[in-house]
PDB file of C-alpha atoms in Angstrom:
ATOM      1  CA  MET X   1      76.231 158.089 197.980  1.00  0.00           C
ATOM      2  CA  GLN X   2      77.248 161.484 199.876  1.00  0.00           C
ATOM      3  CA  LYS X   3      77.308 159.599 203.199  1.00  0.00           C
ATOM      4  CA  LEU X   4      79.652 157.134 202.022  1.00  0.00           C
ATOM      5  CA  LEU X   5      81.908 159.720 200.259  1.00  0.00           C
ATOM      6  CA  LEU X   6      81.783 161.552 203.735  1.00  0.00           C
ATOM      7  CA  ALA X   7      82.748 158.358 205.627  1.00  0.00           C
ATOM      8  CA  ILE X   8      85.699 157.747 203.349  1.00  0.00           C
ATOM      9  CA  ASP X   9      86.809 161.577 203.772  1.00  0.00           C
ATOM     10  CA  LYS X  10      86.697 160.942 207.568  1.00  0.00           C
ATOM     11  CA  LEU X  11      88.679 157.825 207.163  1.00  0.00           C
ATOM     12  CA  SER X  12      91.210 159.524 205.078  1.00  0.00           C
ATOM     13  CA  THR X  13      91.319 162.218 207.672  1.00  0.00           C
ATOM     14  CA  VAL X  14      92.069 159.799 210.546  1.00  0.00           C
ATOM     15  CA  ILE X  15      94.641 157.873 208.589  1.00  0.00           C
ATOM     16  CA  GLY X  16      96.350 161.139 207.406  1.00  0.00           C
ATOM     17  CA  GLN X  17      96.634 162.578 210.928  1.00  0.00           C
ATOM     18  CA  PHE X  18      97.693 159.319 212.378  1.00  0.00           C
ATOM     19  CA  PHE X  19     100.503 158.931 209.751  1.00  0.00           C
ATOM     20  CA  SER X  20     101.490 162.666 210.296  1.00  0.00           C
ATOM     21  CA  TRP X  21     102.955 161.774 213.625  1.00  0.00           C
ATOM     22  CA  LEU X  22     105.765 160.014 211.494  1.00  0.00           C
ATOM     23  CA  ILE X  23     106.954 163.729 210.977  1.00  0.00           C
ATOM     24  CA  LEU X  24     107.821 164.024 214.691  1.00  0.00           C
ATOM     25  CA  ALA X  25     109.311 160.579 214.888  1.00  0.00           C
ATOM     26  CA  LEU X  26     111.337 161.171 211.592  1.00  0.00           C
ATOM     27  CA  THR X  27     112.589 164.526 213.051  1.00  0.00           C
ATOM     28  CA  LEU X  28     113.405 162.951 216.294  1.00  0.00           C
ATOM     29  CA  MET X  29     115.190 160.129 214.606  1.00  0.00           C
ATOM     30  CA  ILE X  30     117.305 162.457 212.319  1.00  0.00           C
ATOM     31  CA  SER X  31     118.128 164.721 215.296  1.00  0.00           C
ATOM     32  CA  TRP X  32     119.420 161.787 217.191  1.00  0.00           C
ATOM     33  CA  GLU X  33     121.415 160.181 214.493  1.00  0.00           C
ATOM     34  CA  VAL X  34     123.062 163.705 213.684  1.00  0.00           C
ATOM     35  CA  PHE X  35     123.880 163.843 217.479  1.00  0.00           C
ATOM     36  CA  SER X  36     125.012 160.463 217.723  1.00  0.00           C
ATOM     37  CA  ARG X  37     127.166 160.749 214.521  1.00  0.00           C
ATOM     38  CA  TYR X  38     128.898 164.017 215.096  1.00  0.00           C
ATOM     39  CA  VAL X  39     128.919 164.316 219.050  1.00  0.00           C
ATOM     40  CA  MET X  40     129.268 160.713 220.246  1.00  0.00           C
ATOM     41  CA  ASP X  41     131.110 159.509 217.183  1.00  0.00           C
ATOM     42  CA  ASN X  42     128.743 156.565 217.044  1.00  0.00           C
ATOM     43  CA  PRO X  43     126.866 156.435 213.656  1.00  0.00           C
ATOM     44  CA  HIS X  44     124.314 153.722 213.048  1.00  0.00           C
ATOM     45  CA  PRO X  45     124.451 152.055 209.676  1.00  0.00           C
ATOM     46  CA  TRP X  46     120.726 151.300 209.429  1.00  0.00           C
ATOM     47  CA  ALA X  47     119.470 154.823 210.261  1.00  0.00           C
ATOM     48  CA  PHE X  48     119.496 156.037 206.601  1.00  0.00           C
ATOM     49  CA  ASP X  49     117.433 153.059 205.572  1.00  0.00           C
ATOM     50  CA  VAL X  50     114.949 153.508 208.276  1.00  0.00           C
ATOM     51  CA  MET X  51     114.598 157.178 207.610  1.00  0.00           C
ATOM     52  CA  SER X  52     114.146 156.628 204.029  1.00  0.00           C
ATOM     53  CA  MET X  53     111.282 153.964 204.891  1.00  0.00           C
ATOM     54  CA  MET X  54     109.651 156.270 207.281  1.00  0.00           C
ATOM     55  CA  TYR X  55     109.583 159.172 204.734  1.00  0.00           C
ATOM     56  CA  GLY X  56     108.331 156.973 202.039  1.00  0.00           C
ATOM     57  CA  THR X  57     105.525 155.677 204.219  1.00  0.00           C
ATOM     58  CA  LEU X  58     104.537 159.106 205.248  1.00  0.00           C
ATOM     59  CA  PHE X  59     104.492 160.285 201.655  1.00  0.00           C
ATOM     60  CA  MET X  60     102.377 157.494 200.366  1.00  0.00           C
ATOM     61  CA  MET X  61      99.833 157.300 203.236  1.00  0.00           C
ATOM     62  CA  SER X  62      99.297 161.155 203.362  1.00  0.00           C
ATOM     63  CA  GLY X  63      98.164 161.269 199.595  1.00  0.00           C
ATOM     64  CA  ALA X  64      94.525 160.288 200.390  1.00  0.00           C
ATOM     65  CA  TYR X  65      94.414 162.730 203.117  1.00  0.00           C
ATOM     66  CA  THR X  66      95.755 165.575 201.126  1.00  0.00           C
ATOM     67  CA  LEU X  67      93.228 164.548 198.279  1.00  0.00           C
ATOM     68  CA  SER X  68      90.516 164.741 200.770  1.00  0.00           C
ATOM     69  CA  LYS X  69      91.195 168.265 201.842  1.00  0.00           C
ATOM     70  CA  ASN X  70      91.810 169.361 198.353  1.00  0.00           C
ATOM     71  CA  GLY X  71      95.295 170.191 199.119  1.00  0.00           C
ATOM     72  CA  HIS X  72      97.302 168.970 195.970  1.00  0.00           C
ATOM     73  CA  VAL X  73      98.839 171.629 193.880  1.00  0.00           C
ATOM     74  CA  ARG X  74      96.717 172.549 190.824  1.00  0.00           C
ATOM     75  CA  GLY X  75      96.991 175.252 188.101  1.00  0.00           C
ATOM     76  CA  ASP X  76      94.611 177.829 189.571  1.00  0.00           C
ATOM     77  CA  VAL X  77      95.593 180.543 187.019  1.00  0.00           C
ATOM     78  CA  LEU X  78      92.511 179.836 184.961  1.00  0.00           C
ATOM     79  CA  TYR X  79      90.731 177.101 186.863  1.00  0.00           C
ATOM     80  CA  GLY X  80      89.648 179.645 189.552  1.00  0.00           C
ATOM     81  CA  PHE X  81      87.911 181.781 186.870  1.00  0.00           C
ATOM     82  CA  PHE X  82      85.847 179.121 185.462  1.00  0.00           C
ATOM     83  CA  PRO X  83      82.077 178.395 186.733  1.00  0.00           C
ATOM     84  CA  PRO X  84      81.665 175.465 188.989  1.00  0.00           C
ATOM     85  CA  ARG X  85      80.123 173.345 186.402  1.00  0.00           C
ATOM     86  CA  LEU X  86      82.998 173.700 183.918  1.00  0.00           C
ATOM     87  CA  GLN X  87      85.373 173.075 187.063  1.00  0.00           C
ATOM     88  CA  ALA X  88      83.552 169.821 187.522  1.00  0.00           C
ATOM     89  CA  GLY X  89      83.772 168.868 184.066  1.00  0.00           C
ATOM     90  CA  LEU X  90      87.491 169.504 184.023  1.00  0.00           C
ATOM     91  CA  ASP X  91      87.976 167.534 187.159  1.00  0.00           C
ATOM     92  CA  LEU X  92      85.848 164.619 185.585  1.00  0.00           C
ATOM     93  CA  ALA X  93      88.087 164.582 182.455  1.00  0.00           C
ATOM     94  CA  LEU X  94      91.319 164.899 184.384  1.00  0.00           C
ATOM     95  CA  TYR X  95      90.359 162.059 186.865  1.00  0.00           C
ATOM     96  CA  ILE X  96      89.479 159.742 183.895  1.00  0.00           C
ATOM     97  CA  LEU X  97      92.543 160.576 181.836  1.00  0.00           C
ATOM     98  CA  PHE X  98      95.270 160.760 184.336  1.00  0.00           C
ATOM     99  CA  PHE X  99      94.295 160.170 187.929  1.00  0.00           C
ATOM    100  CA  ILE X 100      92.427 156.667 187.659  1.00  0.00           C
ATOM    101  CA  PRO X 101      95.060 155.193 185.363  1.00  0.00           C
ATOM    102  CA  GLY X 102      97.795 156.424 187.763  1.00  0.00           C
ATOM    103  CA  VAL X 103      96.208 155.198 190.677  1.00  0.00           C
ATOM    104  CA  VAL X 104      95.516 151.778 189.196  1.00  0.00           C
ATOM    105  CA  ALA X 105      99.140 151.459 188.081  1.00  0.00           C
ATOM    106  CA  LEU X 106     100.218 152.363 191.560  1.00  0.00           C
ATOM    107  CA  ALA X 107      98.053 149.798 193.155  1.00  0.00           C
ATOM    108  CA  TRP X 108      98.992 147.170 190.603  1.00  0.00           C
ATOM    109  CA  ALA X 109     102.813 147.837 190.697  1.00  0.00           C
ATOM    110  CA  GLY X 110     102.594 148.250 194.707  1.00  0.00           C
ATOM    111  CA  TYR X 111     101.007 144.920 194.902  1.00  0.00           C
ATOM    112  CA  ASN X 112     103.562 143.100 192.978  1.00  0.00           C
ATOM    113  CA  PHE X 113     106.418 144.852 194.866  1.00  0.00           C
ATOM    114  CA  ALA X 114     104.943 144.143 198.213  1.00  0.00           C
ATOM    115  CA  ALA X 115     104.065 140.457 197.594  1.00  0.00           C
ATOM    116  CA  GLU X 116     107.621 139.913 196.154  1.00  0.00           C
ATOM    117  CA  SER X 117     109.327 141.667 198.845  1.00  0.00           C
ATOM    118  CA  TRP X 118     107.398 139.625 201.501  1.00  0.00           C
ATOM    119  CA  VAL X 119     108.240 136.344 199.778  1.00  0.00           C
ATOM    120  CA  ILE X 120     111.992 136.869 199.510  1.00  0.00           C
ATOM    121  CA  ASN X 121     112.142 138.485 203.033  1.00  0.00           C
ATOM    122  CA  GLU X 122     113.828 141.587 201.442  1.00  0.00           C
ATOM    123  CA  HIS X 123     116.326 143.717 203.369  1.00  0.00           C
ATOM    124  CA  SER X 124     117.877 146.876 202.203  1.00  0.00           C
ATOM    125  CA  ASN X 125     121.089 146.680 200.349  1.00  0.00           C
ATOM    126  CA  VAL X 126     122.108 150.316 200.879  1.00  0.00           C
ATOM    127  CA  THR X 127     124.040 149.218 204.113  1.00  0.00           C
ATOM    128  CA  ALA X 128     126.133 146.150 204.688  1.00  0.00           C
ATOM    129  CA  ASN X 129     123.420 144.803 207.408  1.00  0.00           C
ATOM    130  CA  GLY X 130     120.451 146.483 206.140  1.00  0.00           C
ATOM    131  CA  PRO X 131     117.145 146.494 207.873  1.00  0.00           C
ATOM    132  CA  PRO X 132     114.156 144.492 206.509  1.00  0.00           C
ATOM    133  CA  VAL X 133     112.374 146.304 203.877  1.00  0.00           C
ATOM    134  CA  TYR X 134     109.210 144.190 203.496  1.00  0.00           C
ATOM    135  CA  PRO X 135     107.022 145.509 206.322  1.00  0.00           C
ATOM    136  CA  SER X 136     107.254 148.895 204.726  1.00  0.00           C
ATOM    137  CA  ARG X 137     106.256 147.653 201.354  1.00  0.00           C
ATOM    138  CA  PRO X 138     102.596 147.416 201.956  1.00  0.00           C
ATOM    139  CA  SER X 139     102.610 151.243 202.186  1.00  0.00           C
ATOM    140  CA  SER X 140     103.168 151.589 198.457  1.00  0.00           C
ATOM    141  CA  ARG X 141     100.034 149.369 197.668  1.00  0.00           C
ATOM    142  CA  LEU X 142      97.364 150.723 200.195  1.00  0.00           C
ATOM    143  CA  PRO X 143      97.211 154.266 199.198  1.00  0.00           C
ATOM    144  CA  GLY X 144      96.679 153.332 195.632  1.00  0.00           C
ATOM    145  CA  LEU X 145      93.585 151.204 196.696  1.00  0.00           C
ATOM    146  CA  PHE X 146      92.389 153.678 199.190  1.00  0.00           C
ATOM    147  CA  CYS X 147      92.757 156.685 196.708  1.00  0.00           C
ATOM    148  CA  TRP X 148      91.075 154.787 193.949  1.00  0.00           C
ATOM    149  CA  ARG X 149      88.099 153.862 195.984  1.00  0.00           C
ATOM    150  CA  ARG X 150      87.604 157.382 197.280  1.00  0.00           C
ATOM    151  CA  ASP X 151      87.942 159.031 193.977  1.00  0.00           C
ATOM    152  CA  TRP X 152      85.928 156.571 192.135  1.00  0.00           C
ATOM    153  CA  LEU X 153      82.887 157.681 194.419  1.00  0.00           C
ATOM    154  CA  LYS X 154      83.897 161.329 194.028  1.00  0.00           C
ATOM    155  CA  LEU X 155      83.854 160.736 190.267  1.00  0.00           C
ATOM    156  CA  CYS X 156      80.432 159.363 190.487  1.00  0.00           C
ATOM    157  CA  VAL X 157      79.131 162.129 192.479  1.00  0.00           C
ATOM    158  CA  VAL X 158      80.830 164.724 190.235  1.00  0.00           C
ATOM    159  CA  SER X 159      79.370 163.066 187.111  1.00  0.00           C
ATOM    160  CA  CYS X 160      75.747 163.131 188.459  1.00  0.00           C
ATOM    161  CA  VAL X 161      75.861 166.970 189.072  1.00  0.00           C
TER     162      VAL X 161
END
């Protein structure tokens, strides 16, 4: 079980590092759009939509990586003073009460949104000739499934401690 958990953490790290390059692409794209808009007086109507999709994909695909590195914000005011066994118990309770239902809802809703988007060939309606949105929709489904699989195993390991 520990080998499987480590393999999933390694996969989370690889995926997180791969999608972290979107930050550079997003920065370059925003910089180019600002330069193009204000210096060359040639704005691109699709740029805002594409930047929003890139940021959304980056945000969603980095969740499992952040979780594998224990990087999410938590209320450490009291948590850090608790013994490890109580911390594990709190983690178990919070995973069962909040995390697992939230990730299941994310995966379920993401699946429905992605499927409908592909069926109707969805395009952005923010601009007149918006870019296609359906290629970025699966990024709302994959993290939910990936986080759920990773943390279901973590939950099993924590409950065995």
